[in-house]
């Protein structure tokens, strides 16, 4: 076999390996992400948030989140702040009949009333943090997005698919890039763009197995435009919970889940 033939065969082999490596589609990657998110819906989480402004000053908050899968698509989420004093018992409630048909409410004890949050605001800042309301929601409706694999990369020693996700409906972002860990099917990095401008970016670290569910115990989110950052650390998380429906009512929201 001459050297030219050997070179051609080696190139063919490399191309075949690359094709096999990318044989999975972006949609298929997110179907696996979606399946894991559904599995993780029944949970209770206590977490600490540290907010960093551009000058380096910090503010600390603690919260508790309850979540429940209601049927194959529906879910409910209740988030209540525990500290600091000026945010104590401020809450947020989601009722999702499907992954795209959702109602959102917030409760402020100071005003003693529940306020509906329009779904058009789901990409807005979550109570002054660098997370969005949507970050605390459940799995999205995959049919409202297109998914394209842009390559592969290793993040924190874990091989990842890089997937470009583009919404078909109007959102604050025009697309985001996600680094999804192979076999774990969780995000390790995410970057949100408005057209070509990167405006928000996050990293997901300290990944641990909690029973059968891989979980990032530390999430760092940054607003690139303002330089403001938020770091969320999970203090405790319990999966496969069995919460009653009345925990996720507006009356419960007013009582801070009590």
Tab-separated table of C-alpha atoms in Angstrom, residues 3-250:
chain	number	residue	atom	x	y	z
A	3	UNK	CA	1.768	6.289	1.304
A	4	UNK	CA	-0.882	8.263	-0.619
A	5	UNK	CA	-3.437	5.489	-0.206
A	6	UNK	CA	-2.584	5.153	3.486
A	7	UNK	CA	-3.027	8.903	3.922
A	8	UNK	CA	-6.394	8.816	2.132
A	9	UNK	CA	-7.585	5.909	4.258
A	10	UNK	CA	-6.504	7.695	7.453
A	11	UNK	CA	-8.424	10.803	6.401
A	12	UNK	CA	-11.502	8.733	5.628
A	13	UNK	CA	-11.245	7.070	9.055
A	14	UNK	CA	-10.943	10.423	10.809
A	15	UNK	CA	-13.930	11.818	8.926
A	16	UNK	CA	-15.944	8.716	9.770
A	17	UNK	CA	-15.084	9.097	13.468
A	18	UNK	CA	-16.063	12.769	13.404
A	19	UNK	CA	-19.350	11.939	11.673
A	20	UNK	CA	-20.123	9.239	14.237
A	21	UNK	CA	-19.265	11.588	17.099
A	22	UNK	CA	-21.798	14.113	15.803
A	23	UNK	CA	-24.396	11.540	14.764
A	24	UNK	CA	-26.690	12.723	17.579
A	25	UNK	CA	-28.730	15.801	16.676
A	26	UNK	CA	-29.172	18.947	18.756
A	27	UNK	CA	-32.840	18.083	19.243
A	28	UNK	CA	-31.894	14.612	20.513
A	29	UNK	CA	-29.438	16.127	22.995
A	30	UNK	CA	-32.187	18.351	24.372
A	31	UNK	CA	-34.679	15.512	24.499
A	32	UNK	CA	-32.272	13.862	26.944
A	33	UNK	CA	-31.868	17.136	28.870
A	34	UNK	CA	-35.660	17.441	28.911
A	35	UNK	CA	-36.112	13.886	30.205
A	36	UNK	CA	-33.719	14.535	33.101
A	37	UNK	CA	-35.428	17.827	33.977
A	38	UNK	CA	-38.786	16.068	34.124
A	39	UNK	CA	-37.288	13.416	36.381
A	40	UNK	CA	-35.918	16.141	38.691
A	41	UNK	CA	-39.152	18.128	39.016
A	42	UNK	CA	-40.314	16.600	42.321
A	43	UNK	CA	-37.864	18.229	44.709
A	44	UNK	CA	-37.170	20.549	47.628
A	45	UNK	CA	-34.126	22.821	47.471
A	46	UNK	CA	-32.589	25.211	49.982
A	47	UNK	CA	-30.007	27.558	48.504
A	48	UNK	CA	-27.893	30.631	49.187
A	49	UNK	CA	-27.417	33.446	46.691
A	50	UNK	CA	-24.577	35.967	46.759
A	51	UNK	CA	-25.006	39.020	44.551
A	52	UNK	CA	-21.865	40.883	43.439
A	53	UNK	CA	-22.081	44.384	42.005
A	54	UNK	CA	-19.507	45.875	39.652
A	55	UNK	CA	-17.716	47.570	42.554
A	56	UNK	CA	-17.289	44.315	44.460
A	57	UNK	CA	-19.975	44.854	47.113
A	58	UNK	CA	-22.023	41.773	48.010
A	59	UNK	CA	-25.488	40.946	49.259
A	60	UNK	CA	-26.546	37.513	50.497
A	61	UNK	CA	-29.967	35.891	50.244
A	62	UNK	CA	-31.344	32.483	51.188
A	63	UNK	CA	-34.365	30.782	49.687
A	64	UNK	CA	-36.315	27.558	49.595
A	65	UNK	CA	-37.853	26.065	46.469
A	66	UNK	CA	-40.592	23.448	46.219
A	67	UNK	CA	-41.369	21.787	42.907
A	68	UNK	CA	-43.906	19.222	41.760
A	69	UNK	CA	-44.574	17.346	38.549
A	70	UNK	CA	-48.327	17.421	37.994
A	71	UNK	CA	-48.716	15.160	34.924
A	72	UNK	CA	-46.556	14.240	31.911
A	73	UNK	CA	-46.162	17.930	31.048
A	74	UNK	CA	-47.592	20.109	33.821
A	75	UNK	CA	-45.583	21.222	36.849
A	76	UNK	CA	-45.743	23.662	39.765
A	77	UNK	CA	-42.962	25.612	41.498
A	78	UNK	CA	-42.992	27.727	44.682
A	79	UNK	CA	-39.942	29.803	45.667
A	80	UNK	CA	-39.827	31.686	48.994
A	81	UNK	CA	-37.030	33.953	50.243
A	82	UNK	CA	-36.031	33.412	53.866
A	83	UNK	CA	-33.370	36.125	54.250
A	84	UNK	CA	-32.529	39.032	54.359
A	85	UNK	CA	-35.228	40.676	56.456
A	86	UNK	CA	-36.450	42.954	53.660
A	87	UNK	CA	-37.083	39.925	51.412
A	88	UNK	CA	-38.350	37.479	54.021
A	89	UNK	CA	-41.491	35.665	52.789
A	90	UNK	CA	-41.358	37.296	49.349
A	91	UNK	CA	-42.430	34.491	47.037
A	92	UNK	CA	-42.786	33.357	43.452
A	93	UNK	CA	-45.256	30.785	42.094
A	94	UNK	CA	-45.529	29.000	38.734
A	95	UNK	CA	-48.410	26.899	37.455
A	96	UNK	CA	-47.608	25.252	34.132
A	97	UNK	CA	-50.351	23.365	32.361
A	98	UNK	CA	-47.865	22.522	29.627
A	99	UNK	CA	-44.253	23.546	29.227
A	100	UNK	CA	-45.294	26.600	27.199
A	101	UNK	CA	-48.621	27.476	28.884
A	102	UNK	CA	-47.727	28.959	32.263
A	103	UNK	CA	-49.051	31.378	34.889
A	104	UNK	CA	-46.598	33.256	37.125
A	105	UNK	CA	-47.278	35.191	40.347
A	106	UNK	CA	-45.184	37.043	42.920
A	107	UNK	CA	-46.100	37.951	46.500
A	108	UNK	CA	-44.716	40.910	48.473
A	109	UNK	CA	-45.663	40.941	52.191
A	110	UNK	CA	-45.081	44.707	52.308
A	111	UNK	CA	-48.034	45.246	49.958
A	112	UNK	CA	-49.998	42.198	51.150
A	113	UNK	CA	-51.033	41.186	47.672
A	114	UNK	CA	-50.252	38.658	44.965
A	115	UNK	CA	-49.169	40.177	41.655
A	116	UNK	CA	-49.394	38.332	38.343
A	117	UNK	CA	-46.199	38.347	36.294
A	118	UNK	CA	-46.825	38.433	32.531
A	119	UNK	CA	-45.166	35.604	30.643
A	120	UNK	CA	-43.535	38.295	28.490
A	121	UNK	CA	-41.456	39.115	31.598
A	122	UNK	CA	-40.156	35.577	32.106
A	123	UNK	CA	-36.694	36.589	30.834
A	124	UNK	CA	-36.477	39.576	33.202
A	125	UNK	CA	-34.203	39.593	36.259
A	126	UNK	CA	-35.435	37.380	39.104
A	127	UNK	CA	-35.796	39.737	42.105
A	128	UNK	CA	-32.711	41.759	41.232
A	129	UNK	CA	-30.430	38.764	40.576
A	130	UNK	CA	-28.745	37.771	37.327
A	131	UNK	CA	-31.047	34.782	36.953
A	132	UNK	CA	-34.322	35.107	35.078
A	133	UNK	CA	-37.772	34.003	36.193
A	134	UNK	CA	-37.514	31.349	33.504
A	135	UNK	CA	-34.387	29.911	35.187
A	136	UNK	CA	-36.630	28.867	38.066
A	137	UNK	CA	-39.245	27.319	35.794
A	138	UNK	CA	-39.454	23.741	34.643
A	139	UNK	CA	-38.559	22.186	31.303
A	140	UNK	CA	-39.432	24.229	28.189
A	141	UNK	CA	-41.540	23.185	25.225
A	142	UNK	CA	-38.911	21.823	22.828
A	143	UNK	CA	-41.145	22.523	19.823
A	144	UNK	CA	-40.658	26.261	20.449
A	145	UNK	CA	-36.926	26.051	19.678
A	146	UNK	CA	-34.514	24.835	17.036
A	147	UNK	CA	-31.345	22.995	18.072
A	148	UNK	CA	-28.081	22.775	16.154
A	149	UNK	CA	-24.908	21.037	17.303
A	150	UNK	CA	-21.947	23.351	16.753
A	151	UNK	CA	-19.215	20.994	17.929
A	152	UNK	CA	-17.767	19.386	21.027
A	153	UNK	CA	-15.583	20.649	23.864
A	154	UNK	CA	-14.355	19.453	27.248
A	155	UNK	CA	-15.469	21.536	30.250
A	156	UNK	CA	-14.063	20.775	33.713
A	157	UNK	CA	-12.842	17.438	32.411
A	158	UNK	CA	-16.256	16.453	31.056
A	159	UNK	CA	-16.858	16.044	27.297
A	160	UNK	CA	-19.735	18.212	26.110
A	161	UNK	CA	-21.873	18.820	23.061
A	162	UNK	CA	-22.066	22.502	22.127
A	163	UNK	CA	-25.652	23.197	21.067
A	164	UNK	CA	-27.013	26.411	19.594
A	165	UNK	CA	-30.619	26.914	20.712
A	166	UNK	CA	-32.811	29.424	18.880
A	167	UNK	CA	-36.346	30.315	20.037
A	168	UNK	CA	-39.108	30.329	17.434
A	169	UNK	CA	-41.146	32.737	19.575
A	170	UNK	CA	-40.051	36.179	20.793
A	171	UNK	CA	-37.701	36.081	23.788
A	172	UNK	CA	-35.280	38.577	25.301
A	173	UNK	CA	-32.451	36.541	23.789
A	174	UNK	CA	-32.244	35.643	20.106
A	175	UNK	CA	-30.252	32.466	20.782
A	176	UNK	CA	-28.130	30.756	23.390
A	177	UNK	CA	-25.173	28.410	23.273
A	178	UNK	CA	-25.192	25.502	25.717
A	179	UNK	CA	-22.418	23.116	26.716
A	180	UNK	CA	-24.258	19.887	27.609
A	181	UNK	CA	-22.288	17.153	29.364
A	182	UNK	CA	-22.423	13.836	27.544
A	183	UNK	CA	-24.135	11.036	29.485
A	184	UNK	CA	-25.046	13.452	32.318
A	185	UNK	CA	-27.300	15.657	30.124
A	186	UNK	CA	-26.901	18.792	32.234
A	187	UNK	CA	-25.578	22.228	31.320
A	188	UNK	CA	-22.007	23.032	32.302
A	189	UNK	CA	-21.923	26.420	30.542
A	190	UNK	CA	-24.497	28.644	28.881
A	191	UNK	CA	-24.230	31.909	26.942
A	192	UNK	CA	-27.175	34.104	25.925
A	193	UNK	CA	-26.983	36.421	22.920
A	194	UNK	CA	-29.015	39.329	21.611
A	195	UNK	CA	-28.163	38.989	17.943
A	196	UNK	CA	-24.341	38.878	18.004
A	197	UNK	CA	-23.938	40.477	21.441
A	198	UNK	CA	-23.292	38.261	24.469
A	199	UNK	CA	-25.298	39.703	27.360
A	200	UNK	CA	-25.597	36.904	29.949
A	201	UNK	CA	-23.435	33.881	30.715
A	202	UNK	CA	-23.470	31.116	33.289
A	203	UNK	CA	-21.421	28.189	34.550
A	204	UNK	CA	-22.590	25.095	36.434
A	205	UNK	CA	-19.991	23.460	38.676
A	206	UNK	CA	-19.594	21.142	41.681
A	207	UNK	CA	-21.580	18.416	39.908
A	208	UNK	CA	-22.652	15.574	42.206
A	209	UNK	CA	-24.929	12.579	41.865
A	210	UNK	CA	-27.912	12.881	44.203
A	211	UNK	CA	-29.349	9.409	44.012
A	212	UNK	CA	-29.838	8.896	40.281
A	213	UNK	CA	-29.863	12.605	39.323
A	214	UNK	CA	-26.722	14.602	38.408
A	215	UNK	CA	-26.898	18.016	40.079
A	216	UNK	CA	-24.804	21.192	39.876
A	217	UNK	CA	-24.413	22.503	43.407
A	218	UNK	CA	-22.929	25.849	42.335
A	219	UNK	CA	-24.259	28.095	39.557
A	220	UNK	CA	-22.591	31.344	38.562
A	221	UNK	CA	-24.572	33.775	36.388
A	222	UNK	CA	-23.246	37.088	35.079
A	223	UNK	CA	-24.814	40.029	33.286
A	224	UNK	CA	-22.072	40.887	30.809
A	225	UNK	CA	-23.524	44.342	30.120
A	226	UNK	CA	-23.601	45.560	33.750
A	227	UNK	CA	-20.848	43.439	35.280
A	228	UNK	CA	-23.279	42.279	37.980
A	229	UNK	CA	-22.920	38.641	39.082
A	230	UNK	CA	-24.940	36.156	41.115
A	231	UNK	CA	-23.642	32.926	42.603
A	232	UNK	CA	-26.178	30.335	43.751
A	233	UNK	CA	-25.037	27.512	46.024
A	234	UNK	CA	-27.322	24.612	46.842
A	235	UNK	CA	-27.239	23.884	50.566
A	236	UNK	CA	-29.555	20.874	50.397
A	237	UNK	CA	-31.656	19.199	47.718
A	238	UNK	CA	-34.123	16.326	48.076
A	239	UNK	CA	-35.569	14.610	45.014
A	240	UNK	CA	-38.638	12.395	44.567
A	241	UNK	CA	-40.696	14.427	47.035
A	242	UNK	CA	-44.492	14.144	47.315
A	243	UNK	CA	-45.893	17.590	48.012
A	244	UNK	CA	-49.675	18.227	48.114
A	245	UNK	CA	-51.273	20.464	45.487
A	246	UNK	CA	-52.370	23.036	48.069
A	247	UNK	CA	-48.719	23.919	48.759
A	248	UNK	CA	-48.722	25.513	45.301
A	249	UNK	CA	-51.790	27.726	45.717
A	250	UNK	CA	-51.875	31.530	45.844
